[in-house]
Amino acid sequence: MAKHVLWVFLSVLLAASSVRAESAGDPRQMKDEAVKILQQGSGMTVPPEQYAEAVVKLEKALDILEAQASPDEKLLQECTTALFWARKFTTMDIISAIQRKQGGTPTPVKHDPPKPVQKKPEEQEEAPSPLQDAKRLFSEGEMYARSNASDDYAVALRWFQVADQTSGTDYSLKALAHAREAQERFASRRQAAENKTPAPALPEQAQAAKRQADGGDYDAAIKTCLEALKAKKDIETQRQLAHAYFGRAQQIKDRLLPQFEQAEQEYREAYRGAWQEYRTTRGTFKRFNKSHPPLLEVQRKAAGLQAQAKEAFKFYDDAGYAFKAVLDMAEGGKDFDAAAHACLCLSVKGEINTRFSAQNKLYAFINAYTPANDVERTLYAYCKSEWERLKAGR
């Protein structure tokens, strides 16, 4: 069975197999022991029995904490976030190992047939608020990162959870970037502590471009890379160019984000006001007036913002071409970072005419690559989430 098919129902199998017995022990110690296992790799690289041990420890720690009258909220969050990350890389072999650790294969759970969805009365219907919800989750991630600044690994896992929870919004990629930055800091410190040979230094011009991009001057970074590539073709300088284009696109969307949030709030208010009463011989009812002037006005405003956002699309396209150039220069035509970001250049645009192409490219990437470290695992899992979102039509 293909990997992507397994991915869809892993969480269901995990939930069905998580019949956990009452347990005793120190939840903090369990969490710490589980995290040490997770830091060694994912379910693709750590032996199934060992990885299953991490999942079971986290589940037991959560059992204990949730049974307490006043649990340690910080520890509860850490356990929840670590378990969320662990399950992203759980394979069928690990599920089997978890079942063995829990006392054998559980009896299949019988589920009652789903109850019919109760439609809310029309007058109570509200317009959705994806940006408002995403902003709240992102703010919670910022608070967690500030209060746990000394623990880059925990911060990375929390940001990844936020990226997944805000999928389909501009806050998602912002959270993903924070997750990768925290994981890179953690990897750098670990590398220094273990006296490992550092990665080769970037070419001088690529280093300069990275400094410019890190400072938010993506236009300067793009110019630096283009001039360097005219003199000499170099894969790392080409990679910096691609990321500079991608970052510039994100910068444009970040600038527009507050305006989109304001438009969303105005739309919700206008939508609420568009439900108007009318009387008939059978009584008084409410119906939705699509021609409600405030609603039409906010729709016009939103269309204008969408037109401005298309400025970012050009940079996403340029980034896509640049990442393709990295792949063309790479040995065997394969480069994890470039392949993943080439997919995201399509999926983050959100246009109807690019969704199918993005879905196909994400599918191909998921099945062609295996992440080698946590930085790559974050990007890999995010691409899986994007593929699932697009496949579900969200």
PDB file of N, CA and C in Angstrom, residues 327-377:
ATOM      1  N   LEU A 327      17.255  22.020  -8.484  1.00  0.00           N
ATOM      2  CA  LEU A 327      17.074  20.593  -8.775  1.00  0.00           C
ATOM      3  C   LEU A 327      17.858  20.186 -10.020  1.00  0.00           C
ATOM      4  N   ASP A 328      17.877  21.061 -11.019  1.00  0.00           N
ATOM      5  CA  ASP A 328      18.622  20.757 -12.244  1.00  0.00           C
ATOM      6  C   ASP A 328      20.129  20.671 -11.974  1.00  0.00           C
ATOM      7  N   MET A 329      20.613  21.437 -10.991  1.00  0.00           N
ATOM      8  CA  MET A 329      22.034  21.444 -10.663  1.00  0.00           C
ATOM      9  C   MET A 329      22.412  20.351  -9.664  1.00  0.00           C
ATOM     10  N   ALA A 330      21.422  19.803  -8.967  1.00  0.00           N
ATOM     11  CA  ALA A 330      21.695  18.828  -7.912  1.00  0.00           C
ATOM     12  C   ALA A 330      22.081  17.467  -8.478  1.00  0.00           C
ATOM     13  N   GLU A 331      22.878  16.731  -7.703  1.00  0.00           N
ATOM     14  CA  GLU A 331      23.280  15.391  -8.114  1.00  0.00           C
ATOM     15  C   GLU A 331      22.050  14.490  -8.211  1.00  0.00           C
ATOM     16  N   GLY A 332      21.892  13.864  -9.364  1.00  0.00           N
ATOM     17  CA  GLY A 332      20.749  12.976  -9.574  1.00  0.00           C
ATOM     18  C   GLY A 332      19.432  13.717  -9.713  1.00  0.00           C
ATOM     19  N   GLY A 333      19.494  15.037  -9.782  1.00  0.00           N
ATOM     20  CA  GLY A 333      18.267  15.820  -9.923  1.00  0.00           C
ATOM     21  C   GLY A 333      17.400  15.828  -8.685  1.00  0.00           C
ATOM     22  N   LYS A 334      18.000  15.496  -7.508  1.00  0.00           N
ATOM     23  CA  LYS A 334      17.207  15.441  -6.273  1.00  0.00           C
ATOM     24  C   LYS A 334      17.810  16.373  -5.220  1.00  0.00           C
ATOM     25  N   ASP A 335      16.949  17.149  -4.608  1.00  0.00           N
ATOM     26  CA  ASP A 335      17.353  18.043  -3.531  1.00  0.00           C
ATOM     27  C   ASP A 335      16.120  18.238  -2.655  1.00  0.00           C
ATOM     28  N   PHE A 336      16.187  17.782  -1.416  1.00  0.00           N
ATOM     29  CA  PHE A 336      15.017  17.766  -0.530  1.00  0.00           C
ATOM     30  C   PHE A 336      14.425  19.162  -0.366  1.00  0.00           C
ATOM     31  N   ASP A 337      15.244  20.112   0.025  1.00  0.00           N
ATOM     32  CA  ASP A 337      14.787  21.474   0.293  1.00  0.00           C
ATOM     33  C   ASP A 337      14.145  22.098  -0.940  1.00  0.00           C
ATOM     34  N   ALA A 338      14.796  21.983  -2.071  1.00  0.00           N
ATOM     35  CA  ALA A 338      14.287  22.599  -3.296  1.00  0.00           C
ATOM     36  C   ALA A 338      13.004  21.932  -3.769  1.00  0.00           C
ATOM     37  N   ALA A 339      12.947  20.601  -3.691  1.00  0.00           N
ATOM     38  CA  ALA A 339      11.754  19.881  -4.140  1.00  0.00           C
ATOM     39  C   ALA A 339      10.539  20.245  -3.296  1.00  0.00           C
ATOM     40  N   ALA A 340      10.725  20.326  -1.972  1.00  0.00           N
ATOM     41  CA  ALA A 340       9.614  20.670  -1.083  1.00  0.00           C
ATOM     42  C   ALA A 340       9.113  22.089  -1.347  1.00  0.00           C
ATOM     43  N   HIS A 341      10.049  23.025  -1.453  1.00  0.00           N
ATOM     44  CA  HIS A 341       9.640  24.415  -1.638  1.00  0.00           C
ATOM     45  C   HIS A 341       9.057  24.666  -3.034  1.00  0.00           C
ATOM     46  N   ALA A 342       9.485  23.902  -4.008  1.00  0.00           N
ATOM     47  CA  ALA A 342       8.876  24.031  -5.336  1.00  0.00           C
ATOM     48  C   ALA A 342       7.392  23.685  -5.265  1.00  0.00           C
ATOM     49  N   CYS A 343       7.038  22.711  -4.439  1.00  0.00           N
ATOM     50  CA  CYS A 343       5.626  22.353  -4.233  1.00  0.00           C
ATOM     51  C   CYS A 343       4.887  23.476  -3.520  1.00  0.00           C
ATOM     52  N   LEU A 344       5.505  24.018  -2.476  1.00  0.00           N
ATOM     53  CA  LEU A 344       4.847  25.051  -1.679  1.00  0.00           C
ATOM     54  C   LEU A 344       4.640  26.340  -2.474  1.00  0.00           C
ATOM     55  N   CYS A 345       5.504  26.590  -3.448  1.00  0.00           N
ATOM     56  CA  CYS A 345       5.335  27.778  -4.281  1.00  0.00           C
ATOM     57  C   CYS A 345       3.987  27.749  -5.007  1.00  0.00           C
ATOM     58  N   LEU A 346       3.487  26.552  -5.251  1.00  0.00           N
ATOM     59  CA  LEU A 346       2.178  26.416  -5.890  1.00  0.00           C
ATOM     60  C   LEU A 346       1.054  26.384  -4.864  1.00  0.00           C
ATOM     61  N   SER A 347       1.226  25.595  -3.807  1.00  0.00           N
ATOM     62  CA  SER A 347       0.123  25.388  -2.864  1.00  0.00           C
ATOM     63  C   SER A 347      -0.234  26.646  -2.083  1.00  0.00           C
ATOM     64  N   VAL A 348       0.763  27.488  -1.759  1.00  0.00           N
ATOM     65  CA  VAL A 348       0.474  28.661  -0.930  1.00  0.00           C
ATOM     66  C   VAL A 348      -0.238  29.771  -1.696  1.00  0.00           C
ATOM     67  N   LYS A 349      -0.267  29.695  -3.011  1.00  0.00           N
ATOM     68  CA  LYS A 349      -0.938  30.734  -3.778  1.00  0.00           C
ATOM     69  C   LYS A 349      -2.456  30.675  -3.597  1.00  0.00           C
ATOM     70  N   GLY A 350      -2.971  29.465  -3.387  1.00  0.00           N
ATOM     71  CA  GLY A 350      -4.400  29.325  -3.119  1.00  0.00           C
ATOM     72  C   GLY A 350      -5.298  29.516  -4.325  1.00  0.00           C
ATOM     73  N   GLU A 351      -4.745  29.609  -5.515  1.00  0.00           N
ATOM     74  CA  GLU A 351      -5.552  29.795  -6.719  1.00  0.00           C
ATOM     75  C   GLU A 351      -6.169  28.477  -7.163  1.00  0.00           C
ATOM     76  N   ILE A 352      -7.377  28.540  -7.660  1.00  0.00           N
ATOM     77  CA  ILE A 352      -8.087  27.333  -8.097  1.00  0.00           C
ATOM     78  C   ILE A 352      -7.312  26.624  -9.199  1.00  0.00           C
ATOM     79  N   ASN A 353      -6.734  27.391 -10.131  1.00  0.00           N
ATOM     80  CA  ASN A 353      -6.066  26.775 -11.280  1.00  0.00           C
ATOM     81  C   ASN A 353      -4.699  26.176 -10.940  1.00  0.00           C
ATOM     82  N   THR A 354      -4.206  26.376  -9.698  1.00  0.00           N
ATOM     83  CA  THR A 354      -2.924  25.767  -9.323  1.00  0.00           C
ATOM     84  C   THR A 354      -3.089  24.649  -8.294  1.00  0.00           C
ATOM     85  N   ARG A 355      -4.298  24.485  -7.753  1.00  0.00           N
ATOM     86  CA  ARG A 355      -4.508  23.514  -6.678  1.00  0.00           C
ATOM     87  C   ARG A 355      -4.212  22.080  -7.127  1.00  0.00           C
ATOM     88  N   PHE A 356      -4.708  21.705  -8.312  1.00  0.00           N
ATOM     89  CA  PHE A 356      -4.522  20.332  -8.778  1.00  0.00           C
ATOM     90  C   PHE A 356      -3.048  20.050  -9.045  1.00  0.00           C
ATOM     91  N   SER A 357      -2.359  21.004  -9.672  1.00  0.00           N
ATOM     92  CA  SER A 357      -0.936  20.835  -9.943  1.00  0.00           C
ATOM     93  C   SER A 357      -0.146  20.745  -8.640  1.00  0.00           C
ATOM     94  N   ALA A 358      -0.503  21.583  -7.658  1.00  0.00           N
ATOM     95  CA  ALA A 358       0.172  21.551  -6.359  1.00  0.00           C
ATOM     96  C   ALA A 358      -0.045  20.207  -5.670  1.00  0.00           C
ATOM     97  N   GLN A 359      -1.275  19.713  -5.739  1.00  0.00           N
ATOM     98  CA  GLN A 359      -1.591  18.424  -5.113  1.00  0.00           C
ATOM     99  C   GLN A 359      -0.761  17.302  -5.721  1.00  0.00           C
ATOM    100  N   ASN A 360      -0.633  17.293  -7.045  1.00  0.00           N
ATOM    101  CA  ASN A 360       0.143  16.252  -7.720  1.00  0.00           C
ATOM    102  C   ASN A 360       1.632  16.339  -7.382  1.00  0.00           C
ATOM    103  N   LYS A 361       2.151  17.568  -7.326  1.00  0.00           N
ATOM    104  CA  LYS A 361       3.571  17.742  -7.007  1.00  0.00           C
ATOM    105  C   LYS A 361       3.857  17.334  -5.562  1.00  0.00           C
ATOM    106  N   LEU A 362       2.956  17.668  -4.651  1.00  0.00           N
ATOM    107  CA  LEU A 362       3.131  17.273  -3.253  1.00  0.00           C
ATOM    108  C   LEU A 362       3.093  15.752  -3.122  1.00  0.00           C
ATOM    109  N   TYR A 363       2.187  15.130  -3.841  1.00  0.00           N
ATOM    110  CA  TYR A 363       2.081  13.664  -3.841  1.00  0.00           C
ATOM    111  C   TYR A 363       3.400  13.034  -4.304  1.00  0.00           C
ATOM    112  N   ALA A 364       3.956  13.583  -5.383  1.00  0.00           N
ATOM    113  CA  ALA A 364       5.208  13.052  -5.921  1.00  0.00           C
ATOM    114  C   ALA A 364       6.350  13.257  -4.929  1.00  0.00           C
ATOM    115  N   PHE A 365       6.403  14.421  -4.311  1.00  0.00           N
ATOM    116  CA  PHE A 365       7.463  14.707  -3.339  1.00  0.00           C
ATOM    117  C   PHE A 365       7.386  13.753  -2.146  1.00  0.00           C
ATOM    118  N   ILE A 366       6.203  13.576  -1.582  1.00  0.00           N
ATOM    119  CA  ILE A 366       6.015  12.724  -0.403  1.00  0.00           C
ATOM    120  C   ILE A 366       6.506  11.303  -0.659  1.00  0.00           C
ATOM    121  N   ASN A 367       6.288  10.824  -1.868  1.00  0.00           N
ATOM    122  CA  ASN A 367       6.659   9.446  -2.191  1.00  0.00           C
ATOM    123  C   ASN A 367       8.087   9.296  -2.700  1.00  0.00           C
ATOM    124  N   ALA A 368       8.723  10.402  -3.068  1.00  0.00           N
ATOM    125  CA  ALA A 368      10.076  10.313  -3.623  1.00  0.00           C
ATOM    126  C   ALA A 368      11.162  10.604  -2.604  1.00  0.00           C
ATOM    127  N   TYR A 369      10.822  11.260  -1.490  1.00  0.00           N
ATOM    128  CA  TYR A 369      11.843  11.709  -0.537  1.00  0.00           C
ATOM    129  C   TYR A 369      11.605  11.145   0.862  1.00  0.00           C
ATOM    130  N   THR A 370      12.699  10.970   1.586  1.00  0.00           N
ATOM    131  CA  THR A 370      12.666  10.577   2.996  1.00  0.00           C
ATOM    132  C   THR A 370      13.499  11.574   3.782  1.00  0.00           C
ATOM    133  N   PRO A 371      12.925  12.233   4.797  1.00  0.00           N
ATOM    134  CA  PRO A 371      13.681  13.231   5.555  1.00  0.00           C
ATOM    135  C   PRO A 371      14.810  12.608   6.357  1.00  0.00           C
ATOM    136  N   ALA A 372      15.922  13.340   6.497  1.00  0.00           N
ATOM    137  CA  ALA A 372      17.106  12.815   7.177  1.00  0.00           C
ATOM    138  C   ALA A 372      17.332  13.439   8.548  1.00  0.00           C
ATOM    139  N   ASN A 373      16.627  14.530   8.864  1.00  0.00           N
ATOM    140  CA  ASN A 373      16.809  15.186  10.159  1.00  0.00           C
ATOM    141  C   ASN A 373      15.531  15.944  10.500  1.00  0.00           C
ATOM    142  N   ASP A 374      15.499  16.557  11.683  1.00  0.00           N
ATOM    143  CA  ASP A 374      14.272  17.208  12.119  1.00  0.00           C
ATOM    144  C   ASP A 374      13.894  18.405  11.265  1.00  0.00           C
ATOM    145  N   VAL A 375      14.875  19.141  10.759  1.00  0.00           N
ATOM    146  CA  VAL A 375      14.565  20.271   9.890  1.00  0.00           C
ATOM    147  C   VAL A 375      13.841  19.770   8.643  1.00  0.00           C
ATOM    148  N   GLU A 376      14.340  18.681   8.062  1.00  0.00           N
ATOM    149  CA  GLU A 376      13.684  18.100   6.896  1.00  0.00           C
ATOM    150  C   GLU A 376      12.371  17.439   7.278  1.00  0.00           C
ATOM    151  N   ARG A 377      12.304  16.823   8.457  1.00  0.00           N
ATOM    152  CA  ARG A 377      11.063  16.174   8.884  1.00  0.00           C
ATOM    153  C   ARG A 377       9.938  17.193   9.015  1.00  0.00           C
TER     154      ARG A 377
END
